[in-house]
Amino acid sequence: MGTNDEELRLPVQVGVAFLLAQLGAHGAGRFAERIAELDLTPPQAGLLRMLAAAPGRSQRELADQLGMPPSRFVPFADELEQRGLIERRRNPEDRRLYALYLTDQGFVLLARLAEASAAHEREMCQALSPDERREMKALLERVAEQQGLGRGVHPGFRRLRPGHRPG
Amino acid sequence: MGTNDEELRLPVQVGVAFLLAQLGAHGAGRFAERIAELDLTPPQAGLLRMLAAAPGRSQRELADQLGMPPSRFVPFADELEQRGLIERRRNPEDRRLYALYLTDQGFVLLARLAEASAAHEREMCQALSPDERREMKALLERVAEQQGLGRGVHPGFRRLRPGHRPG
DNA sequence: TATTGTTATACTCTATAACTATA
DNA sequence: TATAGTTATAGAGTATAACAATA
């Protein structure tokens, strides 16, 4: 149709920041598609990983770390509980709190999730040699640290749903 | 409060894909905050740049490239038109079509937008030396090309609004 | 009185689908 | 009849705020 790059005239500076945003969104979308086969959304995957890493935390804490209000966390956790992936136990010392844990089924799914993450990592790094991949990772880590980002669940998880294939 | 990294036990593999998603989301959010000072959202900025690069296109084409349905594009363009940034002209050859152009005011704002983009680029690359920055850009470009991403407006623009500061 | 978890409500955002005008 | 643009509507998703139980 002739709607190609030749039409671009102004200095469309494609810098590092744009590439990061573009690749980040693309990768997050691909990851969402991949784990949709496990019937998981990115926030759900994030919660499973959080519970594996630090079991027994309260809903309030988990909701805070996921960046969602407690009122939204409740149905969010309900679904995973009904699917038998997580478990709510009352904290006997403070009976206002629930303590959330992964079930055995949850651990099984977590293993499959780890597989999917590894496959996603390989897919995203196809273009790079092992050395380049290490180099890229080192540079990204430097930038992330300087930008004040920790190793937790990243905020882009929050709004993602699979099936938003860009044209 | 003791809710720190030491609690993490499982192999939380922080790979290239995760870092890209995390940094992409962070950068997109910071950019949205920055251009909010110009009263622009990322999709609005994207349209201004598209019109600068390829003037006179129809709403349908622009909506497609931005990944939004035509029904959503209408009020989206309305606002920018009312602010005097863009202009709708009837296409005399096919009077069903509008041709969209930047106004003089639109070009003025575009220049300020370019400044903001450059500042954002500097902010995101603070941790890197000039050489490292070139290296990073080259690696990102390779990955983006291999992943089939063009130089157009990236899909992450679609859902972003400023003011979603992550905790 | 303060906090956890929960429910209810109201609101924003969005896509789908009807509608018009031009072709 | 097909397409560009527009409008209307209905649905999903969300946060805010009220509520109950426990501290």
mmCIF file of C-alpha atoms in Angstrom, chain B:
data_model
loop_
_atom_site.group_PDB
_atom_site.id
_atom_site.type_symbol
_atom_site.label_atom_id
_atom_site.label_comp_id
_atom_site.label_asym_id
_atom_site.label_seq_id
_atom_site.Cartn_x
_atom_site.Cartn_y
_atom_site.Cartn_z
ATOM 1 C CA MET B 1 9.984 -3.804 58.351
ATOM 2 C CA GLY B 2 12.091 -6.803 57.287
ATOM 3 C CA THR B 3 10.250 -7.375 54.013
ATOM 4 C CA ASN B 4 13.479 -7.459 52.099
ATOM 5 C CA ASP B 5 15.334 -9.481 49.543
ATOM 6 C CA GLU B 6 16.710 -11.952 52.045
ATOM 7 C CA GLU B 7 13.327 -13.628 52.167
ATOM 8 C CA LEU B 8 13.548 -14.684 48.535
ATOM 9 C CA ARG B 9 14.614 -18.316 48.418
ATOM 10 C CA LEU B 10 13.513 -19.904 45.134
ATOM 11 C CA PRO B 11 15.615 -19.356 42.008
ATOM 12 C CA VAL B 12 14.069 -16.073 40.993
ATOM 13 C CA GLN B 13 15.808 -15.906 37.655
ATOM 14 C CA VAL B 14 16.079 -12.249 36.685
ATOM 15 C CA GLY B 15 16.868 -12.579 33.013
ATOM 16 C CA VAL B 16 17.112 -10.251 30.076
ATOM 17 C CA ALA B 17 13.405 -10.563 29.292
ATOM 18 C CA PHE B 18 12.375 -9.534 32.787
ATOM 19 C CA LEU B 19 14.775 -6.608 32.826
ATOM 20 C CA LEU B 20 13.476 -5.438 29.459
ATOM 21 C CA ALA B 21 9.881 -5.584 30.654
ATOM 22 C CA GLN B 22 10.700 -3.882 33.930
ATOM 23 C CA LEU B 23 12.778 -1.128 32.356
ATOM 24 C CA GLY B 24 10.350 -0.667 29.485
ATOM 25 C CA ALA B 25 7.418 -0.192 31.830
ATOM 26 C CA HIS B 26 9.405 2.083 34.104
ATOM 27 C CA GLY B 27 10.650 4.216 31.229
ATOM 28 C CA ALA B 28 7.229 4.451 29.630
ATOM 29 C CA GLY B 29 5.811 5.609 32.939
ATOM 30 C CA ARG B 30 8.511 8.209 33.439
ATOM 31 C CA PHE B 31 7.988 9.459 29.900
ATOM 32 C CA ALA B 32 4.258 9.735 30.492
ATOM 33 C CA GLU B 33 4.912 11.798 33.621
ATOM 34 C CA ARG B 34 7.279 14.016 31.713
ATOM 35 C CA ILE B 35 4.968 14.847 28.821
ATOM 36 C CA ALA B 36 2.049 15.300 31.189
ATOM 37 C CA GLU B 37 3.640 18.714 31.758
ATOM 38 C CA LEU B 38 2.832 19.439 28.116
ATOM 39 C CA ASP B 39 -0.717 18.151 28.698
ATOM 40 C CA LEU B 40 0.017 15.227 26.442
ATOM 41 C CA THR B 41 -0.510 11.513 26.879
ATOM 42 C CA PRO B 42 1.749 9.030 25.089
ATOM 43 C CA PRO B 43 -0.826 8.222 22.386
ATOM 44 C CA GLN B 44 -1.333 11.942 21.759
ATOM 45 C CA ALA B 45 2.408 12.411 21.430
ATOM 46 C CA GLY B 46 2.471 9.461 19.064
ATOM 47 C CA LEU B 47 -0.139 11.026 16.817
ATOM 48 C CA LEU B 48 1.688 14.340 16.690
ATOM 49 C CA ARG B 49 4.857 12.570 15.614
ATOM 50 C CA MET B 50 2.992 10.498 13.062
ATOM 51 C CA LEU B 51 1.464 13.601 11.529
ATOM 52 C CA ALA B 52 4.837 15.306 11.407
ATOM 53 C CA ALA B 53 6.364 12.296 9.690
ATOM 54 C CA ALA B 54 3.531 11.613 7.248
ATOM 55 C CA PRO B 55 0.978 14.438 6.950
ATOM 56 C CA GLY B 56 -2.406 14.177 5.315
ATOM 57 C CA ARG B 57 -3.302 10.629 6.214
ATOM 58 C CA SER B 58 -6.851 9.519 6.905
ATOM 59 C CA GLN B 59 -8.231 8.871 10.360
ATOM 60 C CA ARG B 60 -8.688 5.227 9.507
ATOM 61 C CA GLU B 61 -5.013 4.781 8.662
ATOM 62 C CA LEU B 62 -3.869 6.637 11.747
ATOM 63 C CA ALA B 63 -6.231 4.729 14.000
ATOM 64 C CA ASP B 64 -4.938 1.454 12.593
ATOM 65 C CA GLN B 65 -1.327 2.405 13.199
ATOM 66 C CA LEU B 66 -2.096 3.512 16.748
ATOM 67 C CA GLY B 67 -3.982 0.270 17.309
ATOM 68 C CA MET B 68 -7.233 1.926 18.262
ATOM 69 C CA PRO B 69 -10.688 1.419 16.756
ATOM 70 C CA PRO B 70 -12.011 4.283 14.607
ATOM 71 C CA SER B 71 -14.754 4.974 17.125
ATOM 72 C CA ARG B 72 -12.142 5.725 19.726
ATOM 73 C CA PHE B 73 -10.009 7.769 17.381
ATOM 74 C CA VAL B 74 -12.765 10.318 16.813
ATOM 75 C CA PRO B 75 -12.919 11.867 20.308
ATOM 76 C CA PHE B 76 -9.166 11.375 20.540
ATOM 77 C CA ALA B 77 -8.625 13.574 17.479
ATOM 78 C CA ASP B 78 -11.429 15.915 18.554
ATOM 79 C CA GLU B 79 -9.530 16.956 21.635
ATOM 80 C CA LEU B 80 -6.318 17.722 19.775
ATOM 81 C CA GLU B 81 -8.285 19.629 17.163
ATOM 82 C CA GLN B 82 -10.053 21.720 19.797
ATOM 83 C CA ARG B 83 -6.690 22.520 21.324
ATOM 84 C CA GLY B 84 -5.565 23.794 17.955
ATOM 85 C CA LEU B 85 -2.792 21.244 17.534
ATOM 86 C CA ILE B 86 -4.118 19.347 14.536
ATOM 87 C CA GLU B 87 -6.413 20.174 11.663
ATOM 88 C CA ARG B 88 -8.947 18.143 9.684
ATOM 89 C CA ARG B 89 -9.191 18.920 5.975
ATOM 90 C CA ARG B 90 -11.601 17.256 3.596
ATOM 91 C CA ASN B 91 -9.987 15.277 0.841
ATOM 92 C CA PRO B 92 -11.494 16.779 -2.342
ATOM 93 C CA GLU B 93 -10.953 13.616 -4.360
ATOM 94 C CA ASP B 94 -12.807 11.383 -1.921
ATOM 95 C CA ARG B 95 -15.019 13.401 0.332
ATOM 96 C CA ARG B 96 -15.536 10.568 2.759
ATOM 97 C CA LEU B 97 -11.957 10.970 3.947
ATOM 98 C CA TYR B 98 -10.414 13.505 6.216
ATOM 99 C CA ALA B 99 -6.747 14.383 5.855
ATOM 100 C CA LEU B 100 -5.078 15.249 9.145
ATOM 101 C CA TYR B 101 -2.321 17.817 9.518
ATOM 102 C CA LEU B 102 -0.330 19.462 12.243
ATOM 103 C CA THR B 103 -1.090 23.157 12.783
ATOM 104 C CA ASP B 104 1.610 25.718 13.480
ATOM 105 C CA GLN B 105 0.830 25.358 17.162
ATOM 106 C CA GLY B 106 1.168 21.625 16.692
ATOM 107 C CA PHE B 107 4.672 22.055 15.326
ATOM 108 C CA VAL B 108 5.595 24.296 18.229
ATOM 109 C CA LEU B 109 4.436 21.665 20.698
ATOM 110 C CA LEU B 110 6.214 18.987 18.688
ATOM 111 C CA ALA B 111 9.472 20.821 19.234
ATOM 112 C CA ARG B 112 8.893 20.857 22.982
ATOM 113 C CA LEU B 113 8.023 17.183 22.764
ATOM 114 C CA ALA B 114 11.332 16.496 21.054
ATOM 115 C CA GLU B 115 13.103 18.272 23.913
ATOM 116 C CA ALA B 116 11.235 16.151 26.433
ATOM 117 C CA SER B 117 12.143 12.995 24.537
ATOM 118 C CA ALA B 118 15.814 13.939 24.498
ATOM 119 C CA ALA B 119 15.754 14.660 28.232
ATOM 120 C CA HIS B 120 14.056 11.340 28.809
ATOM 121 C CA GLU B 121 16.702 9.563 26.766
ATOM 122 C CA ARG B 122 19.437 11.185 28.849
ATOM 123 C CA GLU B 123 17.659 10.252 32.070
ATOM 124 C CA MET B 124 17.322 6.614 31.059
ATOM 125 C CA CYS B 125 20.960 6.357 29.987
ATOM 126 C CA GLN B 126 22.563 8.085 32.981
ATOM 127 C CA ALA B 127 24.243 4.883 34.095
ATOM 128 C CA LEU B 128 25.993 4.307 30.769
ATOM 129 C CA SER B 129 29.099 5.776 29.217
ATOM 130 C CA PRO B 130 28.789 6.996 25.618
ATOM 131 C CA ASP B 131 30.383 3.785 24.376
ATOM 132 C CA GLU B 132 28.121 1.609 26.482
ATOM 133 C CA ARG B 133 25.135 3.563 25.282
ATOM 134 C CA ARG B 134 26.034 2.846 21.669
ATOM 135 C CA GLU B 135 26.627 -0.795 22.541
ATOM 136 C CA MET B 136 23.265 -1.062 24.282
ATOM 137 C CA LYS B 137 21.471 0.587 21.392
ATOM 138 C CA ALA B 138 23.078 -1.747 18.883
ATOM 139 C CA LEU B 139 22.104 -4.810 20.895
ATOM 140 C CA LEU B 140 18.542 -3.577 21.399
ATOM 141 C CA GLU B 141 18.196 -2.852 17.692
ATOM 142 C CA ARG B 142 19.335 -6.343 16.827
ATOM 143 C CA VAL B 143 16.818 -7.892 19.209
ATOM 144 C CA ALA B 144 14.024 -5.609 18.034
ATOM 145 C CA GLU B 145 14.654 -6.452 14.404
ATOM 146 C CA GLN B 146 14.850 -10.165 15.077
ATOM 147 C CA GLN B 147 11.563 -9.920 16.983
ATOM 148 C CA GLY B 148 9.916 -8.353 13.952
ATOM 149 C CA LEU B 149 9.433 -4.906 15.459
ATOM 150 C CA GLY B 150 9.441 -1.935 13.145
ATOM 151 C CA ARG B 151 10.320 1.654 13.885
ATOM 152 C CA GLY B 152 6.715 2.767 14.296
ATOM 153 C CA VAL B 153 4.668 3.605 17.326
ATOM 154 C CA HIS B 154 5.042 0.848 19.840
ATOM 155 C CA PRO B 155 1.948 -0.904 21.190
ATOM 156 C CA GLY B 156 2.669 -0.113 24.835
ATOM 157 C CA PHE B 157 1.464 3.415 24.189
ATOM 158 C CA ARG B 158 -2.110 2.360 24.096
ATOM 159 C CA ARG B 159 -3.010 1.962 27.719
ATOM 160 C CA LEU B 160 -0.747 4.472 29.400
ATOM 161 C CA ARG B 161 -1.897 7.383 31.474
ATOM 162 C CA PRO B 162 0.334 9.518 33.663
ATOM 163 C CA GLY B 163 0.087 9.416 37.423
ATOM 164 C CA HIS B 164 0.309 5.676 38.043
ATOM 165 C CA ARG B 165 3.389 5.984 40.217
ATOM 166 C CA PRO B 166 4.324 2.508 41.422
ATOM 167 C CA GLY B 167 4.933 2.136 45.151
#
